[in-house]
mmCIF file of C-alpha atoms in Angstrom:
data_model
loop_
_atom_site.group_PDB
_atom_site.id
_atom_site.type_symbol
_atom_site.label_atom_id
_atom_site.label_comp_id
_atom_site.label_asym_id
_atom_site.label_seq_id
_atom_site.Cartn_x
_atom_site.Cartn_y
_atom_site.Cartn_z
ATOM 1 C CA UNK S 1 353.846 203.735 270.610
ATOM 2 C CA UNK S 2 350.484 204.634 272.437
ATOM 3 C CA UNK S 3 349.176 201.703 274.442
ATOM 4 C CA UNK S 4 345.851 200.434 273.407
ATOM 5 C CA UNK S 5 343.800 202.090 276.390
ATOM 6 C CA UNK S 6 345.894 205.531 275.166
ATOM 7 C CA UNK S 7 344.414 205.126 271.522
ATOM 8 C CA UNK S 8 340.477 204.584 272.865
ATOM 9 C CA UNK S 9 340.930 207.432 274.655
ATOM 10 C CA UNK S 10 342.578 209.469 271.984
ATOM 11 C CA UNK S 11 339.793 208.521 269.814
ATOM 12 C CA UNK S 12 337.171 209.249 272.422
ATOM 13 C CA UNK S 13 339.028 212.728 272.034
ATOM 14 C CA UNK S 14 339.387 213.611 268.532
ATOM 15 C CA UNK S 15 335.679 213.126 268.235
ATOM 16 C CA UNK S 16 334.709 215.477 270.594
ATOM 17 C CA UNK S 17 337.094 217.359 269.169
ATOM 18 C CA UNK S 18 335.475 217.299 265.961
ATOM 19 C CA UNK S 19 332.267 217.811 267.370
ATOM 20 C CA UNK S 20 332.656 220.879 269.356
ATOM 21 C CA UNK S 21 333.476 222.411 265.846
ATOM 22 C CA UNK S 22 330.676 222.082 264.549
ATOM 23 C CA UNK S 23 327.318 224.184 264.973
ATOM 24 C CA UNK S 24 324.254 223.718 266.513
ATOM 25 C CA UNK S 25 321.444 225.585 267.873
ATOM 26 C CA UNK S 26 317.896 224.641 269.260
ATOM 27 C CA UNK S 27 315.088 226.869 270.716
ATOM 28 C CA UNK S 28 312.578 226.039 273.287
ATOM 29 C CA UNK S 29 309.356 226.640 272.451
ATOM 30 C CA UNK S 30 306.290 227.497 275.714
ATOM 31 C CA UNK S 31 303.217 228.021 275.813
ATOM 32 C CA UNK S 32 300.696 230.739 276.455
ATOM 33 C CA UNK S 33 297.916 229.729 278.893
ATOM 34 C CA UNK S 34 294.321 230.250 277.974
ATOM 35 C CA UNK S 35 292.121 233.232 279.700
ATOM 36 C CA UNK S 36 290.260 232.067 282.866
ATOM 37 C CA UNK S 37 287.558 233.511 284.610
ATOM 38 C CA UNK S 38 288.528 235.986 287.247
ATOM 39 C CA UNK S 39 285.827 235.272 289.813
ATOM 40 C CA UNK S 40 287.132 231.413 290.192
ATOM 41 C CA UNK S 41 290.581 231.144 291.843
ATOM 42 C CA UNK S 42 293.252 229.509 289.460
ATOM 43 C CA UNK S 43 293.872 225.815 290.077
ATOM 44 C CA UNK S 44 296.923 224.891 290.821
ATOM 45 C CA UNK S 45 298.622 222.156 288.544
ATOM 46 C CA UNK S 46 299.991 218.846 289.870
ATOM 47 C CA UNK S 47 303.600 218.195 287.849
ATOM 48 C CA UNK S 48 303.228 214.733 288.690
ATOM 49 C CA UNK S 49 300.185 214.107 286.416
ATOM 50 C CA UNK S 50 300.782 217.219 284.283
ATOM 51 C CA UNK S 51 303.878 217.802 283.910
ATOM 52 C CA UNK S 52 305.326 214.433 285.009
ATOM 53 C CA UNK S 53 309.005 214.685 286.975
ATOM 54 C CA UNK S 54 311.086 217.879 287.152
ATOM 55 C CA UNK S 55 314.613 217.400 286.348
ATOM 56 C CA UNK S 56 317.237 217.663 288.805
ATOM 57 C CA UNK S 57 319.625 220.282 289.369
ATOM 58 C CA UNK S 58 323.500 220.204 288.290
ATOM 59 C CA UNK S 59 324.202 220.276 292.062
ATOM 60 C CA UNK S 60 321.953 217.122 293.013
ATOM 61 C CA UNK S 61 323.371 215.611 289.690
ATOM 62 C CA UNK S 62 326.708 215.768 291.568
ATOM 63 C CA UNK S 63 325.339 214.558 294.547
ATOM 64 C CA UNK S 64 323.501 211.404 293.069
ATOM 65 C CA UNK S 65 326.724 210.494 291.099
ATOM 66 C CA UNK S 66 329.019 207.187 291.888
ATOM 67 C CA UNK S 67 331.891 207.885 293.715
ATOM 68 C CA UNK S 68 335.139 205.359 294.597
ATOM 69 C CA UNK S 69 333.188 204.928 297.996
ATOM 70 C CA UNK S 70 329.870 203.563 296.188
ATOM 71 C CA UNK S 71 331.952 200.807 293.775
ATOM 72 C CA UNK S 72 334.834 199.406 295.316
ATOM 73 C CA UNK S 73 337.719 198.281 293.075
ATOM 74 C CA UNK S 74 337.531 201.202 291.052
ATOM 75 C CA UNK S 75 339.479 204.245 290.720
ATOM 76 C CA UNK S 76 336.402 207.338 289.820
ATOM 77 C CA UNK S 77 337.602 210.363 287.976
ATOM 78 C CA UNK S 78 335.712 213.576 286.580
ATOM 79 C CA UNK S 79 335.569 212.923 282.541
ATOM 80 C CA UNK S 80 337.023 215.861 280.856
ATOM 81 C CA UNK S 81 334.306 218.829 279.599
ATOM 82 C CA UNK S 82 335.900 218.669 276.125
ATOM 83 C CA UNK S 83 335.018 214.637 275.890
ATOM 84 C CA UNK S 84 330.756 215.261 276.921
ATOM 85 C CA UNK S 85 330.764 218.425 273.998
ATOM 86 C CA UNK S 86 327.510 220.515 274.336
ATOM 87 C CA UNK S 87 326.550 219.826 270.575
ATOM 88 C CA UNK S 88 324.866 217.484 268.139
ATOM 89 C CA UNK S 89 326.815 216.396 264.907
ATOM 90 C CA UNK S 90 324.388 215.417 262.882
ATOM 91 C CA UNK S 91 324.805 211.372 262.013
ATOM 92 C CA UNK S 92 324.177 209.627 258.723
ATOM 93 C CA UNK S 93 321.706 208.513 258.342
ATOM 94 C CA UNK S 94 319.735 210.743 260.384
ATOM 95 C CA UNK S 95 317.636 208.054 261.685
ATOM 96 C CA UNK S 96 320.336 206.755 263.897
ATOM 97 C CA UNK S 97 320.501 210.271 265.429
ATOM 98 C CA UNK S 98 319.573 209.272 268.976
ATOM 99 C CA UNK S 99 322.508 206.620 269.025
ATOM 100 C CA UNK S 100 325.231 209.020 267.644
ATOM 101 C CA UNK S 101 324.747 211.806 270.220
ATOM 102 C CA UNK S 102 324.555 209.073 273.069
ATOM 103 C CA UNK S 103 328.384 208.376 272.302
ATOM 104 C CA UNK S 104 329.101 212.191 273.464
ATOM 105 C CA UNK S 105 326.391 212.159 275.939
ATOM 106 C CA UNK S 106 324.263 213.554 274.477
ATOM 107 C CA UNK S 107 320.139 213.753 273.650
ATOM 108 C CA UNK S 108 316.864 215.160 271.810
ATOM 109 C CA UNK S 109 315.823 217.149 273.962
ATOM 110 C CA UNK S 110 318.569 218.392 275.634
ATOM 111 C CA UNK S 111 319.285 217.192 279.178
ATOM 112 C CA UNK S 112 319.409 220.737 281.534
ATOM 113 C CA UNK S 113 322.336 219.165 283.331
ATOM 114 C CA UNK S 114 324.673 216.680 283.095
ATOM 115 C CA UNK S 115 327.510 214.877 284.663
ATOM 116 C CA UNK S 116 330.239 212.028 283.576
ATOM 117 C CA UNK S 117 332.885 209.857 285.315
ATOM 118 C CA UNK S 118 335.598 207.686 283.888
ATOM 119 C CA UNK S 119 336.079 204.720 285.736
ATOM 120 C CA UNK S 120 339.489 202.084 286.036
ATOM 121 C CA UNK S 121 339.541 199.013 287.437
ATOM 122 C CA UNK S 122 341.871 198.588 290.349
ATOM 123 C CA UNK S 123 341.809 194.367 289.251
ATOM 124 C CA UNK S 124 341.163 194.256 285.977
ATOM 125 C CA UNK S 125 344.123 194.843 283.574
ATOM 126 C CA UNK S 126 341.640 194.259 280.009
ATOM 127 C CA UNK S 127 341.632 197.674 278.809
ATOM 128 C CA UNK S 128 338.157 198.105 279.498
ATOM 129 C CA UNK S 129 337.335 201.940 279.256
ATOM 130 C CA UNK S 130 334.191 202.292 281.706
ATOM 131 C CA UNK S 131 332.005 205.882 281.608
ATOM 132 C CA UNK S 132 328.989 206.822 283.869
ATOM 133 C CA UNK S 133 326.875 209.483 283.001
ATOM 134 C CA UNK S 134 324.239 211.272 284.744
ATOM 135 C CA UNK S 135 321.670 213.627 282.481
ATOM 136 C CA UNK S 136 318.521 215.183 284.065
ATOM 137 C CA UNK S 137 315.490 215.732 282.226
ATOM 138 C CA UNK S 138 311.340 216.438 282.569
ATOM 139 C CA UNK S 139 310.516 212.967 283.309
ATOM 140 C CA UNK S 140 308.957 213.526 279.654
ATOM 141 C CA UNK S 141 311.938 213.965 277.965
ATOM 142 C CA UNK S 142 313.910 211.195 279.559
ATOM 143 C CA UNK S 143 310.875 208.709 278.633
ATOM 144 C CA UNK S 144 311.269 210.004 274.716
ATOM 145 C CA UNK S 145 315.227 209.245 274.606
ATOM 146 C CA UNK S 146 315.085 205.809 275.936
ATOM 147 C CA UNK S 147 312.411 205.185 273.666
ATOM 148 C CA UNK S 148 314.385 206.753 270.558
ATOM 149 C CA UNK S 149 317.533 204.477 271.781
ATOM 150 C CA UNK S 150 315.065 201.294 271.637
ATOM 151 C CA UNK S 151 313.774 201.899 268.862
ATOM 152 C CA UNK S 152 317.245 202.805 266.549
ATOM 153 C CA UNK S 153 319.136 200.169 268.236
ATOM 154 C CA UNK S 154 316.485 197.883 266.853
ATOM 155 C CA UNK S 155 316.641 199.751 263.129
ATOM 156 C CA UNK S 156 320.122 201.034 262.707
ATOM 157 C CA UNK S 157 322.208 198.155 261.663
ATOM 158 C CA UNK S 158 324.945 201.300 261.193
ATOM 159 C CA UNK S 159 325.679 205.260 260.889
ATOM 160 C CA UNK S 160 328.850 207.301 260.519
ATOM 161 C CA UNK S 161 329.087 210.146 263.015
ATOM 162 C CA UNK S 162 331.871 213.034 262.990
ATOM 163 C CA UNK S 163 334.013 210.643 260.380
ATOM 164 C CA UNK S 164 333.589 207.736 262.181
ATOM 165 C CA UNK S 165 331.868 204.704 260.924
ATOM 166 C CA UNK S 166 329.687 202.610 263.718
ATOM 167 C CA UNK S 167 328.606 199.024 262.707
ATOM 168 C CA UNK S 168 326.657 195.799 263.610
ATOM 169 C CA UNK S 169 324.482 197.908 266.311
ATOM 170 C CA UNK S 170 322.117 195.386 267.817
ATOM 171 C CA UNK S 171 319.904 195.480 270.795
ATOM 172 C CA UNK S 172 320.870 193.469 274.070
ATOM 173 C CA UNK S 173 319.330 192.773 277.198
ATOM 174 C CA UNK S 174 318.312 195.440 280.015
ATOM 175 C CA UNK S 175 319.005 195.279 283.613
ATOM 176 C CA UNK S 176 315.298 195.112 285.245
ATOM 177 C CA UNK S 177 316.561 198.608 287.375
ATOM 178 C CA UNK S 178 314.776 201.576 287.389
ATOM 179 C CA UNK S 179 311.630 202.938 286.031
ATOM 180 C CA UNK S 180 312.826 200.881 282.749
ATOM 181 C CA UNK S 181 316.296 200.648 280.565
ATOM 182 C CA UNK S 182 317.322 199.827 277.020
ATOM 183 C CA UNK S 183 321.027 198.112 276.266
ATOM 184 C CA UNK S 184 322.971 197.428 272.896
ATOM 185 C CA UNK S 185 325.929 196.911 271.479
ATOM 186 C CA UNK S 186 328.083 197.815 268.346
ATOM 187 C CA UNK S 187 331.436 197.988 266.475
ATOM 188 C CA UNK S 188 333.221 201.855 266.426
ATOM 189 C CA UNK S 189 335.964 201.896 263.928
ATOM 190 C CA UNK S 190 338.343 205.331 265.533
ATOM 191 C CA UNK S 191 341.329 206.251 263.674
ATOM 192 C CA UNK S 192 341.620 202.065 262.436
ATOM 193 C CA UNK S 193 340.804 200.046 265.761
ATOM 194 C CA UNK S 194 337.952 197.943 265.960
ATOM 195 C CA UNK S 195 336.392 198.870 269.452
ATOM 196 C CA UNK S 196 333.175 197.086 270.490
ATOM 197 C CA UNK S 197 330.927 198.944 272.745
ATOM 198 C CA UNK S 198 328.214 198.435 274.981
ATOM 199 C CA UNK S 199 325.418 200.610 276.694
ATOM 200 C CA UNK S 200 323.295 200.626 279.013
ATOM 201 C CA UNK S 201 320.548 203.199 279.732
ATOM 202 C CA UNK S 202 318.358 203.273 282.968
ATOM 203 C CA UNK S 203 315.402 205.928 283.404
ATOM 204 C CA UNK S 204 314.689 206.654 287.126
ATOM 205 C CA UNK S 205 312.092 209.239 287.271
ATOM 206 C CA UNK S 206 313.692 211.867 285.242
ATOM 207 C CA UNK S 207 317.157 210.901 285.392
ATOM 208 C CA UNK S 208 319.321 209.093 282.961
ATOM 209 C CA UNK S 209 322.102 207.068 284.140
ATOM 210 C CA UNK S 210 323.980 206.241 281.100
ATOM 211 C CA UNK S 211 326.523 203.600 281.211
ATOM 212 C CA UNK S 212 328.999 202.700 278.500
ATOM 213 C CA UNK S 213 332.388 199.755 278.180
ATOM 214 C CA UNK S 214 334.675 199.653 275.205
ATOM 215 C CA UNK S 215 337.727 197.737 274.761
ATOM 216 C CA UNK S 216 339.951 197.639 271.741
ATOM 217 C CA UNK S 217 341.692 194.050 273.204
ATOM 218 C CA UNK S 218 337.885 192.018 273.316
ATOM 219 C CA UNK S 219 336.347 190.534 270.084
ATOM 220 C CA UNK S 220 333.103 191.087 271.534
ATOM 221 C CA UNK S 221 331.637 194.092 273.187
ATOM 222 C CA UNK S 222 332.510 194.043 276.796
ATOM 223 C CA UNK S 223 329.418 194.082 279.643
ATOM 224 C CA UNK S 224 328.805 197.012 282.179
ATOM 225 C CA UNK S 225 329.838 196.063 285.207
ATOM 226 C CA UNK S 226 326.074 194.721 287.190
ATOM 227 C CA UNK S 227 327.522 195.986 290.243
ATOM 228 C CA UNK S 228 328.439 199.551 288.870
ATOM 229 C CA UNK S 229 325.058 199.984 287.130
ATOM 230 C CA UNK S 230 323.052 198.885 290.658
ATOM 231 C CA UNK S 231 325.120 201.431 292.948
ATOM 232 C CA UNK S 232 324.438 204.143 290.622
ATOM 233 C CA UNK S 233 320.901 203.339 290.183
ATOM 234 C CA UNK S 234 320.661 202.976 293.837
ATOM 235 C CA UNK S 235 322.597 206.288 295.022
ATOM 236 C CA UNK S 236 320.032 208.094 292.528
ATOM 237 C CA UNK S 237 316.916 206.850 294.261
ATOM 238 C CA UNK S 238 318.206 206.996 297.517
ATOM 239 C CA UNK S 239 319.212 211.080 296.355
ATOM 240 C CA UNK S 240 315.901 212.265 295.315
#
């Protein structure tokens, strides 16, 4: 018999499983500029005010990321590419969209990089599963998913996503980290266990540091570690 931390993490599995079979596509759209007059020298834009916050690359993703050394009493590993799939399934209803993707990572827009690690307690024996993700975006972009996850984790009581039925999503409160962060909870029922969930997203800039703790042995939806959450949002400010 699988142990109870070997089923979350099957289940974790079989969805992205499921979801890297299925299809999706997205095109970015630009811009053409409007003529200017040749005589006058072009003025040069300012991405802070224009553009707002560039996203960062995959290799200062990887930089900016928590490692064992950043939050003692924890073992860090790399989460596996085939558990953070590079595709939306679409959820029913689509309104809870924003909330669906987040359990594979992902977002509308799409981040340009991303990065995940699976964390264990070295103390605690609870069958916590613990995941940190790091997603870079325009500073735009990351400001429009946090407010999509506010917004549907205020709305969407429940959704089924790649077979999987989600319940009793409700909104909880938000470390005061960051430029600003949005937490809730809810109920995913994978392959027959109950397994409450919790997540936490903080914006800094243009970075998303997505944190998430399930357990299949807790009634209630476990918390994300403070002191996990604070070392990741520090490393990233300290990083950029």
């Amino acid at each position: 018999m699988k142990s109870v931390r070997g089923r979350v993490l099957v289940g974790i599995g079989v969805t992205a499983a499921l979801a890297a079979t299925a299809a999706c596509g997205g095109q970015d759209t630009g811009g053409s500029g409007g003529g200017s007059d040749p005589k006058k020298p072009a003025a040069k834009a300012t991405p802070t005010v224009q553009e707002g916050l560039k996203p960062l690359t995959q290799a200062q993703l990887t930089k900016a990321v928590i490692t064992k050394a950043d939050v003692k009493g924890y073992r860090v590993d790399d989460t596996p590419d085939d558990e953070i799939p590079e595709v939306s399934v679409p959820a029913k209803p689509a309104a809870c969209q924003a909330l669906a993707d987040m359990f594979l990572l992902g977002t509308e827009p799409d981040a340009t990089a991303r990065v995940s690690r699976s964390l264990t307690s070295l103390k605690q024996t609870d069958g916590t599963v613990l995941r940190v993700g790091l997603l870079a975006h325009k500073e735009s972009d990351a400001k429009k998913v946090v407010a999509d996850l506010r917004a549907q984790s205020g709305t969407c009581d429940s959704y089924e996503h790649t077979d999987y039925q989600y319940t009793g999503v409700k909104p909880a409160k938000a470390p005061a980290l960051g430029d600003e962060a949005v937490s809730y909870t809810m109920t995913s029922d994978i392959e027959g266990t109950k397994i409450p969930v919790t997540y936490t997203v903080v914006r800094s800039g243009s970075t998303l540091a997505v944190f998430s703790a399930m357990s299949a042995l807790k009634g209630n939806a476990p918390e994300v570690p403070a002191a996990v959450v604070e070392a990741q949002v520090a490393k990233i400010e300290k990083s950029v």
